[in-house]
Coordinates of C-alpha atoms and ligand atoms in Angstrom, one line a residue:
X1 CA -301.4 87.8 -14.6
X2 CA -298.7 85.7 -13.4
X3 CA -295.4 85.0 -15.9
X4 CA -295.8 81.6 -17.8
X5 CA -292.7 80.2 -15.3
X6 CA -294.5 81.5 -12.1
X7 CA -298.1 79.8 -13.2
X8 CA -295.9 76.2 -13.9
X9 CA -294.3 76.4 -10.9
X10 CA -298.4 76.9 -9.2
X11 CA -299.8 74.3 -10.7
X12 CA -296.8 72.0 -9.7
X13 CA -297.5 72.8 -6.2
X14 CA -301.0 72.5 -6.0
X15 CA -301.2 68.8 -6.1
X16 CA -297.9 68.6 -4.3
X17 CA -299.2 67.6 -0.3
X18 CA -300.5 64.1 -2.1
X19 CA -298.1 63.8 -4.4
X20 CA -294.6 64.1 -2.7
X21 CA -293.2 61.9 0.1
X22 CA -289.7 63.1 0.1
X23 CA -289.6 65.6 2.9
X24 CA -286.8 67.7 1.6
X25 CA -288.2 68.5 -1.7
X26 CA -291.2 69.2 -0.2
X27 CA -289.5 71.8 2.3
X28 CA -287.4 73.5 -0.8
X29 CA -290.8 73.4 -2.6
X30 CA -292.4 75.1 -0.3
X31 CA -289.6 78.0 0.5
X32 CA -289.3 78.5 -3.6
X33 CA -293.3 79.1 -3.1
X34 CA -292.5 81.8 -0.5
X35 CA -289.9 83.8 -2.3
X36 CA -292.0 83.5 -4.9
X37 CA -294.8 84.9 -3.1
X38 CA -292.7 87.9 -1.8
X39 CA -292.9 91.6 -3.7
X40 CA -290.1 92.6 -5.7
X41 CA -288.5 94.8 -2.9
X42 CA -288.7 92.6 -0.2
X43 CA -286.8 89.9 -2.4
X44 CA -283.9 92.7 -3.4
X45 CA -283.9 93.8 0.5
X46 CA -283.1 90.1 1.6
X47 CA -280.7 89.6 -1.1
X48 CA -278.7 92.9 -0.2
X49 CA -278.5 91.9 3.2
X50 CA -277.5 88.8 2.0
X51 CA -274.6 90.1 0.2
X52 CA -273.5 92.8 3.3
X53 CA -273.3 89.6 5.4
X54 CA -270.8 87.5 3.4
X55 CA -268.5 90.7 2.2
X56 CA -268.3 91.3 6.0
X57 CA -267.5 87.5 6.5
X58 CA -265.0 87.8 4.0
X59 CA -263.5 90.7 5.5
X60 CA -263.1 89.6 8.7
X61 CA -261.3 86.8 7.6
X62 CA -257.6 87.1 8.5
X63 CA -256.9 83.8 6.7
X64 CA -258.4 84.2 3.6
X65 CA -257.2 88.1 3.0
X66 CA -254.0 86.7 3.7
X67 CA -254.1 84.2 1.0
X68 CA -255.8 86.7 -1.6
X69 CA -252.8 89.4 -0.7
X70 CA -250.3 86.6 -1.5
X71 CA -252.1 85.3 -4.6
X72 CA -251.6 81.7 -3.1
X73 CA -256.1 81.0 -2.7
X74 CA -256.4 77.5 -2.5
X75 CA -252.6 76.8 -1.7
X76 CA -253.1 76.4 2.1
X77 CA -251.9 73.8 4.6
X78 CA -254.0 71.0 5.0
X79 CA -252.7 70.7 8.3
X80 CA -254.1 73.9 9.3
X81 CA -250.9 76.1 9.9
X82 CA -251.2 79.9 9.3
X83 CA -250.2 80.6 6.0
X84 CA -246.5 81.5 5.3
X85 CA -246.6 85.5 4.8
X86 CA -248.7 85.6 8.1
X87 CA -245.6 83.8 10.1
X88 CA -243.3 85.6 7.6
X89 CA -244.9 89.2 9.1
X90 CA -244.3 88.0 12.8
X91 CA -241.3 85.7 13.2
X92 CA -238.3 88.1 13.0
X93 CA -240.4 91.0 14.9
X94 CA -238.0 90.4 18.0
X95 CA -235.1 89.4 16.0
X96 CA -234.3 91.8 13.7
X97 CA -232.9 95.6 14.6
X98 CA -234.6 98.0 13.3
X99 CA -233.5 99.2 9.9
X100 CA -231.8 101.8 9.5
X101 CA -233.4 104.7 8.0
X102 CA -233.5 104.6 4.4
X103 CA -233.4 100.7 4.8
X104 CA -237.1 100.4 5.2
X105 CA -238.2 96.8 4.3
X106 CA -235.3 94.5 4.9
X107 CA -236.2 91.2 3.8
X108 CA -236.0 87.7 5.4
X109 CA -236.3 85.0 3.3
X110 CA -237.4 85.2 -0.9
X111 CA -239.4 87.6 -2.6
X112 CA -243.1 87.0 -1.4
X113 CA -244.6 85.3 -4.9
X114 CA -241.4 83.0 -4.4
X115 CA -242.3 82.6 -0.5
X116 CA -245.5 81.2 -1.6
X117 CA -244.1 78.5 -4.1
X118 CA -241.4 77.4 -1.4
X119 CA -244.4 77.0 1.0
X120 CA -246.6 75.0 -1.0
X121 CA -243.4 72.8 -1.0
X122 CA -243.0 72.8 2.4
X123 CA -246.4 71.7 3.1
X124 CA -246.0 68.8 1.1
X125 CA -243.0 67.5 2.7
X126 CA -244.7 67.9 5.9
X127 CA -247.0 64.7 5.2
X128 CA -243.3 63.1 5.4
X129 CA -243.4 62.8 2.0
X130 CA -240.2 63.1 -0.1
X131 CA -240.8 66.6 -1.9
X132 CA -237.6 66.9 -4.5
X133 CA -236.9 64.2 -6.7
X134 CA -233.4 64.1 -8.5
X135 CA -233.1 61.1 -10.8
X136 CA -233.1 57.8 -8.2
X137 CA -232.2 60.0 -5.2
X138 CA -234.6 62.1 -3.6
X139 CA -233.6 65.0 -1.3
X140 CA -234.9 64.6 2.0
X141 CA -237.0 66.8 3.9
X142 CA -238.7 64.7 6.5
X143 CA -235.9 64.2 9.1
X144 CA -235.6 67.9 10.3
X145 CA -237.8 70.5 11.5
X146 CA -239.6 72.9 8.9
X147 CA -237.6 75.5 7.6
X148 CA -239.9 77.9 8.8
X149 CA -238.6 80.3 11.3
X150 CA -241.1 81.6 13.9
X151 CA -240.2 83.2 17.1
X152 CA -242.1 80.8 19.4
X153 CA -240.1 78.3 17.6
X154 CA -237.1 79.6 17.9
X155 CA -237.2 79.9 21.8
X156 CA -238.0 76.6 21.6
X157 CA -234.7 75.3 20.1
X158 CA -232.6 74.5 22.6
X159 CA -228.5 75.0 22.3
X160 CA -228.6 70.9 22.4
X161 CA -231.1 70.7 19.9
X162 CA -229.1 72.8 17.5
X163 CA -226.0 71.3 18.0
X164 CA -227.5 68.0 17.9
X165 CA -228.9 68.9 14.3
X166 CA -224.8 69.5 13.0
X167 CA -224.2 66.3 14.2
X168 CA -227.2 64.4 12.6
X169 CA -226.2 66.8 9.8
X170 CA -222.6 65.2 9.5
X171 CA -223.5 62.0 10.5
X172 CA -226.1 61.7 7.2
X173 CA -223.1 63.6 5.4
X174 CA -220.9 60.8 6.6
X175 CA -222.9 57.8 6.0
X176 CA -223.4 58.6 1.8
X177 CA -219.3 59.1 2.0
X178 CA -218.6 55.9 4.4
X179 CA -221.6 54.2 2.2
X180 CA -220.2 55.2 -1.2
X181 CA -216.5 56.8 -1.4
X182 CA -215.0 55.9 1.4
X183 CA -211.6 56.5 1.0
X184 CA -211.9 58.5 -1.8
X185 CA -211.7 62.2 -2.1
X186 CA -215.3 63.1 -2.6
X187 CA -218.8 61.8 -2.8
X188 CA -220.8 62.2 -5.5
X189 CA -224.0 61.2 -3.6
X190 CA -226.4 61.4 -6.4
X191 CA -224.6 58.5 -8.7
X192 CA -223.7 57.1 -5.3
X193 CA -220.4 56.7 -6.0
X194 CA -217.0 59.2 -5.8
X195 CA -214.7 61.4 -7.2
X196 CA -210.7 61.6 -7.6
X197 CA -208.8 64.9 -7.6
X198 CA -205.5 63.6 -5.9
X199 CA -206.3 60.3 -4.4
X200 CA -206.1 60.6 -0.8
X201 CA -209.1 60.7 1.0
X202 CA -209.3 64.3 1.3
X203 CA -212.6 64.1 2.3
X204 CA -211.8 62.3 5.6
X205 CA -209.0 64.1 6.4
X206 CA -210.9 67.3 6.2
X207 CA -212.9 65.6 8.4
X208 CA -211.0 64.6 11.1
X209 CA -210.8 67.4 13.7
X210 CA -214.8 67.8 13.1
X211 CA -215.4 64.4 14.0
X212 CA -213.5 65.4 17.2
X213 CA -215.0 69.0 17.8
X214 CA -218.7 67.5 17.5
X215 CA -217.6 64.7 19.5
X216 CA -218.4 62.1 17.2
X217 CA -216.3 59.1 18.6
X218 CA -217.5 55.9 16.5
X219 CA -217.1 58.1 13.0
X220 CA -213.6 59.3 14.3
X221 CA -212.3 55.9 15.9
X222 CA -213.1 54.2 11.9
X223 CA -211.3 57.4 10.1
X224 CA -208.4 57.2 12.4
X225 CA -207.8 53.7 11.4
X226 CA -207.5 54.6 8.3
X227 CA -205.2 57.3 8.3
X228 CA -203.1 55.0 10.7
X229 CA -203.7 51.9 8.3
X230 CA -204.1 53.0 4.5
X231 CA -203.3 56.7 3.8
X232 CA -199.9 57.3 1.7
X233 CA -198.5 59.8 0.5
X234 CA -196.1 57.3 -1.7
X235 CA -198.1 58.0 -5.0
X236 CA -197.1 59.4 -8.5
X237 CA -200.0 62.2 -8.3
X238 CA -199.9 65.6 -8.9
X239 CA -201.6 67.9 -6.4
X240 CA -202.1 71.2 -5.9
X241 CA -199.7 72.7 -3.2
X242 CA -202.3 75.4 -1.8
X243 CA -205.5 73.2 -1.6
X244 CA -203.2 70.1 -0.2
X245 CA -201.8 72.5 2.5
X246 CA -205.1 73.4 3.6
X247 CA -207.0 70.7 3.4
X248 CA -204.6 67.5 3.8
X249 CA -201.4 69.4 6.0
X250 CA -204.0 71.9 7.7
X251 CA -206.5 68.9 9.2
X252 CA -203.9 66.3 10.0
X253 CA -202.1 69.0 12.2
X254 CA -204.9 70.3 13.7
X255 CA -205.9 66.6 14.7
X256 CA -202.8 66.1 16.2
X257 CA -203.3 69.5 18.4
X258 CA -206.7 68.1 19.3
X259 CA -206.2 64.9 20.2
X260 CA -202.0 64.2 21.0
X261 CA -202.2 61.5 18.7
X262 CA -199.0 61.3 17.0
X263 CA -200.2 59.5 13.9
X264 CA -201.2 62.4 12.8
X265 CA -198.4 64.5 13.2
X266 CA -196.4 61.4 11.3
X267 CA -198.5 62.3 8.2
X268 CA -198.3 65.9 8.3
X269 CA -194.6 65.1 8.7
X270 CA -194.6 63.2 5.5
X271 CA -197.0 65.2 3.6
X272 CA -195.3 68.3 4.5
X273 CA -191.9 67.5 3.1
X274 CA -193.6 65.8 0.2
X275 CA -194.9 69.8 -0.9
X276 CA -191.5 71.3 -0.2
X277 CA -190.3 71.0 -4.0
X278 CA -192.9 73.4 -5.0
X279 CA -190.6 75.9 -4.0
X280 CA -187.7 75.2 -5.8
X281 CA -188.4 77.6 -8.1
X282 CA -185.7 81.2 -9.4
X283 CA -188.0 83.3 -7.5
X284 CA -188.7 81.1 -4.2
X285 CA -192.3 81.8 -5.4
X286 CA -193.9 78.3 -5.6
X287 CA -195.3 76.6 -8.3
X288 CA -198.6 75.3 -8.0
X289 CA -198.3 71.6 -8.5
X290 CA -196.3 69.1 -7.3
X291 CA -196.0 65.7 -8.0
X292 CA -195.2 63.9 -3.7
X293 CA -194.2 61.0 -5.4
X294 CA -191.6 62.0 -7.5
X295 CA -190.4 65.5 -5.8
X296 CA -191.0 67.2 -8.8
X297 CA -193.0 70.1 -9.5
X298 CA -194.4 72.7 -12.0
X299 CA -196.7 75.6 -13.2
X300 CA -199.7 74.6 -15.2
X301 CA -199.2 73.8 -18.6
X302 CA -200.3 77.1 -20.0
X303 CA -198.5 79.4 -17.3
X304 CA -195.5 80.0 -15.2
X305 CA -198.3 82.1 -13.1
X306 CA -199.3 81.2 -10.0
X307 CA -202.1 82.6 -7.4
X308 CA -201.6 85.3 -5.4
X309 CA -203.9 84.0 -2.7
X310 CA -202.6 80.1 -2.9
X311 CA -198.8 81.1 -2.4
X312 CA -199.5 83.6 0.5
X313 CA -201.9 81.1 1.9
X314 CA -199.8 78.1 3.0
X315 CA -198.0 79.7 5.9
X316 CA -199.3 78.9 8.9
X317 CA -199.3 75.4 8.2
X318 CA -195.5 75.2 7.3
X319 CA -194.7 77.4 10.0
X320 CA -196.5 75.1 12.5
X321 CA -194.6 72.2 10.8
X322 CA -191.5 73.9 11.8
X323 CA -192.3 74.6 15.1
X324 CA -192.8 71.2 16.0
X325 CA -190.4 69.2 14.0
X326 CA -187.8 71.8 14.9
X327 CA -186.6 72.2 11.5
X328 CA -186.6 75.5 10.2
X329 CA -186.9 74.6 6.4
X330 CA -190.6 75.0 5.8
X331 CA -191.0 78.3 7.9
X332 CA -187.8 79.7 5.8
X333 CA -189.4 78.4 2.6
X334 CA -192.9 80.5 3.2
X335 CA -191.7 83.5 4.6
X336 CA -189.4 84.1 1.9
X337 CA -193.1 84.3 -0.2
X338 CA -194.4 87.0 2.5
X339 CA -191.3 89.1 2.7
X340 CA -191.0 89.2 -1.2
X341 CA -194.9 90.0 -1.7
X342 CA -194.3 92.6 1.1
X343 CA -192.2 94.3 -1.1
X344 CA -193.6 93.8 -4.3
X345 CA -194.5 97.2 -6.8
X346 CA -198.0 96.8 -8.3
X347 CA -200.4 96.8 -4.7
X348 CA -203.3 99.5 -4.8
X349 CA -203.2 100.5 -1.7
X350 CA -202.4 97.1 0.1
X351 CA -204.8 95.4 -2.6
X352 CA -203.0 92.4 -4.6
X353 CA -203.6 91.7 -7.8
X354 CA -204.7 88.0 -8.2
X355 CA -201.9 86.6 -10.3
X356 CA -197.5 86.3 -9.4
X357 CA -194.7 84.8 -12.2
X358 CA -192.6 82.0 -10.6
X359 CA -189.8 83.2 -12.8
X360 CA -189.3 86.9 -12.1
X361 CA -191.6 86.7 -8.9
X362 CA -193.0 90.1 -10.0
X363 CA -197.3 90.7 -10.3
X364 CA -198.4 89.7 -13.7
X365 CA -202.3 90.6 -15.1
X366 CA -201.9 93.8 -12.9
X367 CA -205.0 96.2 -12.5
X368 CA -207.7 94.1 -11.3
X369 CA -208.3 94.0 -7.4
X370 CA -210.8 91.8 -5.5
X371 CA -211.4 90.3 -2.3
X372 CA -212.8 86.9 -3.8
X373 CA -211.4 84.1 -5.5
X374 CA -207.6 84.2 -6.4
X375 CA -206.3 87.1 -3.8
X376 CA -208.9 86.5 -0.7
X377 CA -206.9 84.6 1.6
X378 CA -204.2 86.4 1.4
X379 CA -205.4 89.1 3.5
X380 CA -207.0 86.6 5.7
X381 CA -203.5 84.8 6.7
X382 CA -201.5 88.5 6.7
X383 CA -203.5 88.9 9.9
X384 CA -203.6 85.2 10.8
X385 CA -200.0 84.5 11.0
X386 CA -199.7 88.7 12.9
X387 CA -201.7 86.1 15.7
X388 CA -199.7 83.0 15.1
X389 CA -196.7 84.1 15.9
X390 CA -198.0 86.4 19.5
X391 CA -198.8 89.8 17.1
X392 CA -194.9 90.2 16.8
X393 CA -194.4 90.5 13.0
X394 CA -195.3 94.3 11.8
X395 CA -194.8 93.9 8.0
X396 CA -197.8 91.5 8.5
X397 CA -200.3 93.8 10.4
X398 CA -199.0 96.9 8.5
X399 CA -199.8 95.0 5.2
X400 CA -203.2 94.0 6.7
X401 CA -204.5 97.2 7.7
X402 CA -203.4 99.0 5.0
X403 CA -205.0 96.7 2.6
X404 CA -208.6 96.6 5.1
X405 CA -207.7 100.9 4.1
X406 CA -207.9 99.8 0.8
X407 CA -210.8 98.0 0.4
X408 CA -212.6 100.7 2.5
X409 CA -211.3 103.5 -0.1
X410 CA -211.4 101.4 -3.2
X411 CA -213.9 98.8 -2.9
X412 CA -217.2 99.2 -0.1
X413 CA -220.3 100.5 -2.0
X414 CA -223.6 100.4 -1.2
X415 CA -226.9 98.7 -2.8
X416 CA -229.9 99.7 -3.4
X417 CA -232.8 99.4 -1.9
X418 CA -231.5 98.5 1.1
X419 CA -228.1 100.4 1.8
X420 CA -225.9 97.1 1.8
X421 CA -222.7 97.7 2.3
X422 CA -221.2 95.6 -0.3
X423 CA -217.8 94.8 -1.5
X424 CA -217.1 95.3 -5.2
X425 CA -214.1 94.8 -7.4
X426 CA -212.0 97.1 -9.6
X427 CA -211.5 96.3 -12.8
X428 CA -208.7 98.9 -14.8
X429 CA -210.3 102.0 -12.6
X430 CA -213.9 100.4 -13.4
X431 CA -216.0 99.0 -10.1
X432 CA -217.6 96.3 -10.9
X433 CA -220.5 95.9 -8.1
X434 CA -219.7 91.9 -7.8
X435 CA -219.0 90.2 -4.9
X436 CA -218.0 86.6 -4.5
X437 CA -219.5 84.6 -2.1
X438 CA -215.6 83.7 -1.0
X439 CA -215.9 87.3 0.1
X440 CA -217.9 86.6 3.0
X441 CA -215.0 85.4 4.9
X442 CA -214.3 88.7 5.5
X443 CA -216.4 90.2 8.0
X444 CA -215.4 87.1 10.4
X445 CA -211.4 88.3 9.5
X446 CA -212.2 91.9 10.5
X447 CA -214.0 90.9 13.8
X448 CA -211.2 88.5 14.6
X449 CA -208.5 91.1 14.1
X450 CA -211.0 93.8 16.3
X451 CA -211.1 91.2 18.7
X452 CA -207.3 91.4 18.8
X453 CA -206.9 94.9 19.3
X454 CA -206.9 96.6 15.9
X455 CA -209.5 99.1 15.0
X456 CA -212.6 99.6 16.6
X457 CA -214.0 100.6 12.9
X458 CA -213.4 97.1 11.7
X459 CA -215.8 95.7 13.6
X460 CA -218.4 97.8 12.7
X461 CA -217.6 97.4 8.7
X462 CA -218.0 93.4 9.7
X463 CA -221.4 93.9 10.9
X464 CA -222.2 95.5 8.1
X465 CA -220.9 93.1 6.0
X466 CA -222.2 89.9 7.4
X467 CA -225.7 91.6 6.8
X468 CA -224.8 91.8 3.1
X469 CA -223.7 87.9 3.5
X470 CA -227.1 86.8 5.0
X471 CA -229.1 88.9 2.3
X472 CA -227.3 86.8 -0.3
X473 CA -228.8 83.9 1.2
X474 CA -232.4 86.0 2.0
X475 CA -232.7 87.7 -1.4
X476 CA -233.0 84.0 -2.8
X477 CA -235.9 81.5 -3.6
X478 CA -233.9 78.7 -2.3
X479 CA -232.5 80.9 1.0
X480 CA -228.9 79.6 -0.2
X481 CA -226.6 82.2 -1.9
X482 CA -225.4 81.9 -5.2
X483 CA -221.8 81.6 -6.2
X484 CA -221.3 85.1 -6.9
X485 CA -223.7 87.9 -6.8
X486 CA -224.0 91.3 -8.3
X487 CA -225.8 94.4 -6.2
X488 CA -227.8 97.2 -7.9
X489 CA -226.9 100.6 -7.1
X490 CA -229.4 102.5 -8.9
X491 CA -232.0 104.1 -7.1
X492 CA -235.5 102.3 -7.6
X493 CA -234.5 98.7 -7.6
X494 CA -236.6 96.3 -6.6
X495 CA -234.0 94.1 -5.1
X496 CA -230.2 94.3 -3.8
X497 CA -228.6 91.1 -5.2
X498 CA -229.1 90.1 -8.7
X499 CA -227.6 86.8 -10.1
X500 CA -226.3 86.0 -13.6
X501 CA -227.3 82.7 -15.4
X502 CA -223.5 81.4 -15.1
X503 CA -223.9 82.4 -10.8
X504 CA -226.3 80.8 -9.7
X505 CA -225.0 77.3 -8.0
X506 CA -223.7 77.0 -4.6
X507 CA -221.1 74.7 -3.8
X508 CA -222.1 74.0 0.0
X509 CA -219.4 77.1 0.7
X510 CA -218.3 78.0 4.3
X511 CA -217.6 81.6 4.6
X512 CA -220.9 83.1 5.7
X513 CA -221.2 80.2 8.3
X514 CA -217.8 81.2 9.7
X515 CA -217.9 85.0 9.9
X516 CA -221.8 83.9 11.4
X517 CA -219.6 81.9 14.2
X518 CA -216.9 85.2 14.5
X519 CA -219.4 87.9 15.2
X520 CA -221.6 85.7 17.4
X521 CA -218.3 84.7 19.3
X522 CA -217.8 88.6 19.9
X523 CA -221.0 90.0 19.9
X524 CA -223.1 87.3 21.6
X525 CA -225.9 88.8 19.5
X526 CA -228.4 85.9 18.6
X527 CA -229.3 87.2 15.6
X528 CA -226.2 85.8 13.9
X529 CA -227.5 82.2 15.9
X530 CA -230.6 82.4 14.3
X531 CA -229.6 83.6 10.8
X532 CA -227.5 80.6 11.1
X533 CA -230.2 78.4 12.0
X534 CA -232.2 79.1 9.2
X535 CA -229.3 78.5 6.4
X536 CA -228.5 74.9 8.1
X537 CA -232.5 74.3 7.4
X538 CA -232.0 75.6 3.8
X539 CA -229.2 73.4 3.5
X540 CA -231.3 70.5 4.7
X541 CA -233.7 71.6 2.8
X542 CA -232.1 71.7 -1.2
X543 CA -229.3 69.3 -0.9
X544 CA -229.9 66.8 1.3
X545 CA -229.6 63.5 -0.8
X546 CA -231.7 61.1 1.1
X547 CA -229.5 57.8 0.3
X548 CA -226.9 59.7 2.5
X549 CA -224.9 63.5 1.9
X550 CA -225.4 66.7 0.1
X551 CA -224.9 67.8 -2.8
X552 CA -223.8 71.1 -4.7
X553 CA -226.5 72.9 -6.8
X554 CA -226.7 74.6 -9.3
X555 CA -229.9 77.0 -9.1
X556 CA -230.3 78.5 -5.9
X557 CA -233.3 81.0 -7.4
X558 CA -235.6 77.1 -8.1
X559 CA -236.7 75.6 -4.7
X560 CA -239.2 73.7 -7.1
X561 CA -235.5 72.2 -8.9
X562 CA -232.6 73.3 -7.6
X563 CA -230.9 71.0 -10.1
X564 CA -228.3 69.3 -7.9
X565 CA -224.5 68.8 -9.0
X566 CA -223.7 65.3 -7.6
X567 CA -220.7 66.4 -5.8
X568 CA -220.2 66.9 -1.4
X569 CA -217.3 69.3 -1.4
X570 CA -214.8 68.0 1.1
X571 CA -215.1 71.4 3.0
X572 CA -218.2 70.9 3.9
X573 CA -217.3 68.2 6.4
X574 CA -214.4 70.4 7.1
X575 CA -215.2 73.9 7.4
X576 CA -219.6 74.2 6.8
X577 CA -220.5 71.6 9.8
X578 CA -218.2 72.9 11.9
X579 CA -218.9 76.3 12.0
X580 CA -222.4 75.5 12.4
X581 CA -221.5 73.8 15.3
X582 CA -219.3 76.4 17.0
X583 CA -221.5 78.9 16.1
X584 CA -224.4 77.0 17.9
X585 CA -222.2 76.7 20.9
X586 CA -222.6 78.6 23.7
X587 CA -218.9 77.7 24.6
X588 CA -215.8 80.0 24.5
X589 CA -213.5 77.6 25.0
X590 CA -214.6 75.7 22.2
X591 CA -211.4 76.5 20.3
X592 CA -210.9 79.8 22.1
X593 CA -210.3 82.5 19.4
X594 CA -207.2 83.8 21.7
X595 CA -205.9 79.9 21.8
X596 CA -206.1 79.3 18.2
X597 CA -206.3 80.2 14.8
X598 CA -208.1 78.9 11.7
X599 CA -206.3 78.1 8.9
X600 CA -208.2 79.1 5.5
X601 CA -209.8 75.3 5.7
X602 CA -211.3 76.2 9.0
X603 CA -208.5 73.7 11.1
X604 CA -207.6 75.2 14.3
X605 CA -203.8 76.0 14.7
X606 CA -202.5 77.1 17.8
X607 CA -201.0 80.3 18.6
X608 CA -197.5 79.9 19.4
X609 CA -196.8 80.5 23.4
X610 CA -195.1 83.9 24.6
X611 CA -191.9 82.5 24.6
X612 CA -191.5 81.5 20.9
Ligands
LIG1 C1 -211.9 76.3 1.1 O1 -211.1 75.7 0.1 C2 -211.3 77.3 1.6 O2 -211.8 78.1 2.6 C3 -210.3 78.2 0.9 O3 -209.8 79.4 1.2 C4 -211.9 79.0 0.1 N1 -212.1 77.7 -0.7 C5 -212.9 76.8 -0.1 C6 -214.2 77.3 0.6 O4 -215.4 78.0 -0.3

């Protein structure tokens, strides 16, 4: 006896030959009838075989499995590209050094879960459509090739195309500046306006020698015209001694050296002499601020202290101004500062506090030692003055070598899980595992010292530290470093770099690219170029504004909304893009490191000839 359902079916099929005119329906009914005629055992066997075939099919499909492992099923590319997770596995196969023992799993780019997020974003951009819309402005992802660096692609990126990518980035930044901020200090690319700091065309002056080095002749000619006809320092305005020295005086001096054009020297002399009142203090430690129109100077309103890094990082520029003008007053003023700091008590194994008093000439707020903000370029300028002056000024060398020993003894630690060497901060005897992005100047400076004959272990430390700085980018979801990183030191940490909410911004700073440049020049290890290339792509992906310019961002941990700050710092053109270009260049004579020293704003100044 058949069950009711099968009875019904049989009764329907009995009359089918005459009543069904639709062939598909007929075939369906016919199959179903044959299926029903099979025994239970036969049906089970067929079902089992089908299931087996299905499972085998899934297991042997790499694409599907990769998606499942990555948790991104359904998030595939529409252009048939392999999923990101597979690319990532292959892409660094030949690039990376073998991880040292205990450093398994060196990570290239953000955590997997985040990689898949950024991948879906990349996919959207591949259709040529803008992906991130910030207020009216749009982050422009269409003009630059995909961020993903695959081994095969890397090989195809020619030297010239990398250099051209930097030129293109510069032109894009310059377009924004020209359209919305011409002659002003800084571009605000999102609001298509400008910001003033000193009101002296800061970005334009900072960018002059970059344009010259990149070979952007038309842009340079326009800017030169503005300097010659519009730039005036006869203004009732307070400027910061350090910032205007490194950006304006430094920028004008280096452009004079590169071009031989006396317009730049005359302007350099003008601003240099207008800054001199800052040194008229009881202690000869300069004030932080000068009114370049009135010729008066003062400390900030709330203190009579100056910042140690600021008062000790104007020397390269004023020493050069003395050499060019034949007037020793500039050099004497800045060397007074160095001589006093050389003799001061309060250093810790050569490490200096962050503040110095303009009345007493003594360090204040003692007990905190950092290679980051407020102390950083003190160390950089010790070495670079020694190189600039022909390696004769022994006090400078002595202070530098002692300080580097102090760094090794007091500030270096290893992170977990990767064992990255980082430079922490010492606060009243307690080591804080905090490292500013600013500290990433240090690998480059250490490498420069080693190149100039200082101990070889400086180069080894430089290599370790640049890996750390690179990881500060890699371990972020956008592939861009935060302003400040905290390193995990305890066993079992999942990730080396932690970031506090207040430290998640990126200001387009140059220090890591700067150090990559030095490391590449001296080692010729291609990985440094590749790391730089990756960083450039990420700047293009997350900070480029479609209407022109690049913007600082507030959150390097959120690729979906990096949150623009609406500001392009002048050092992005003065330093970051210049160092990218020099990093990708294979020409050791393009600003030879035996003939030039870069000031702390990336403006090259000549090493003095033997006789001087
Ligand atoms: C620049 O003005 C200089 O490099 C300075 O030494 C530190 N801060 C910025 C870049 O980060």
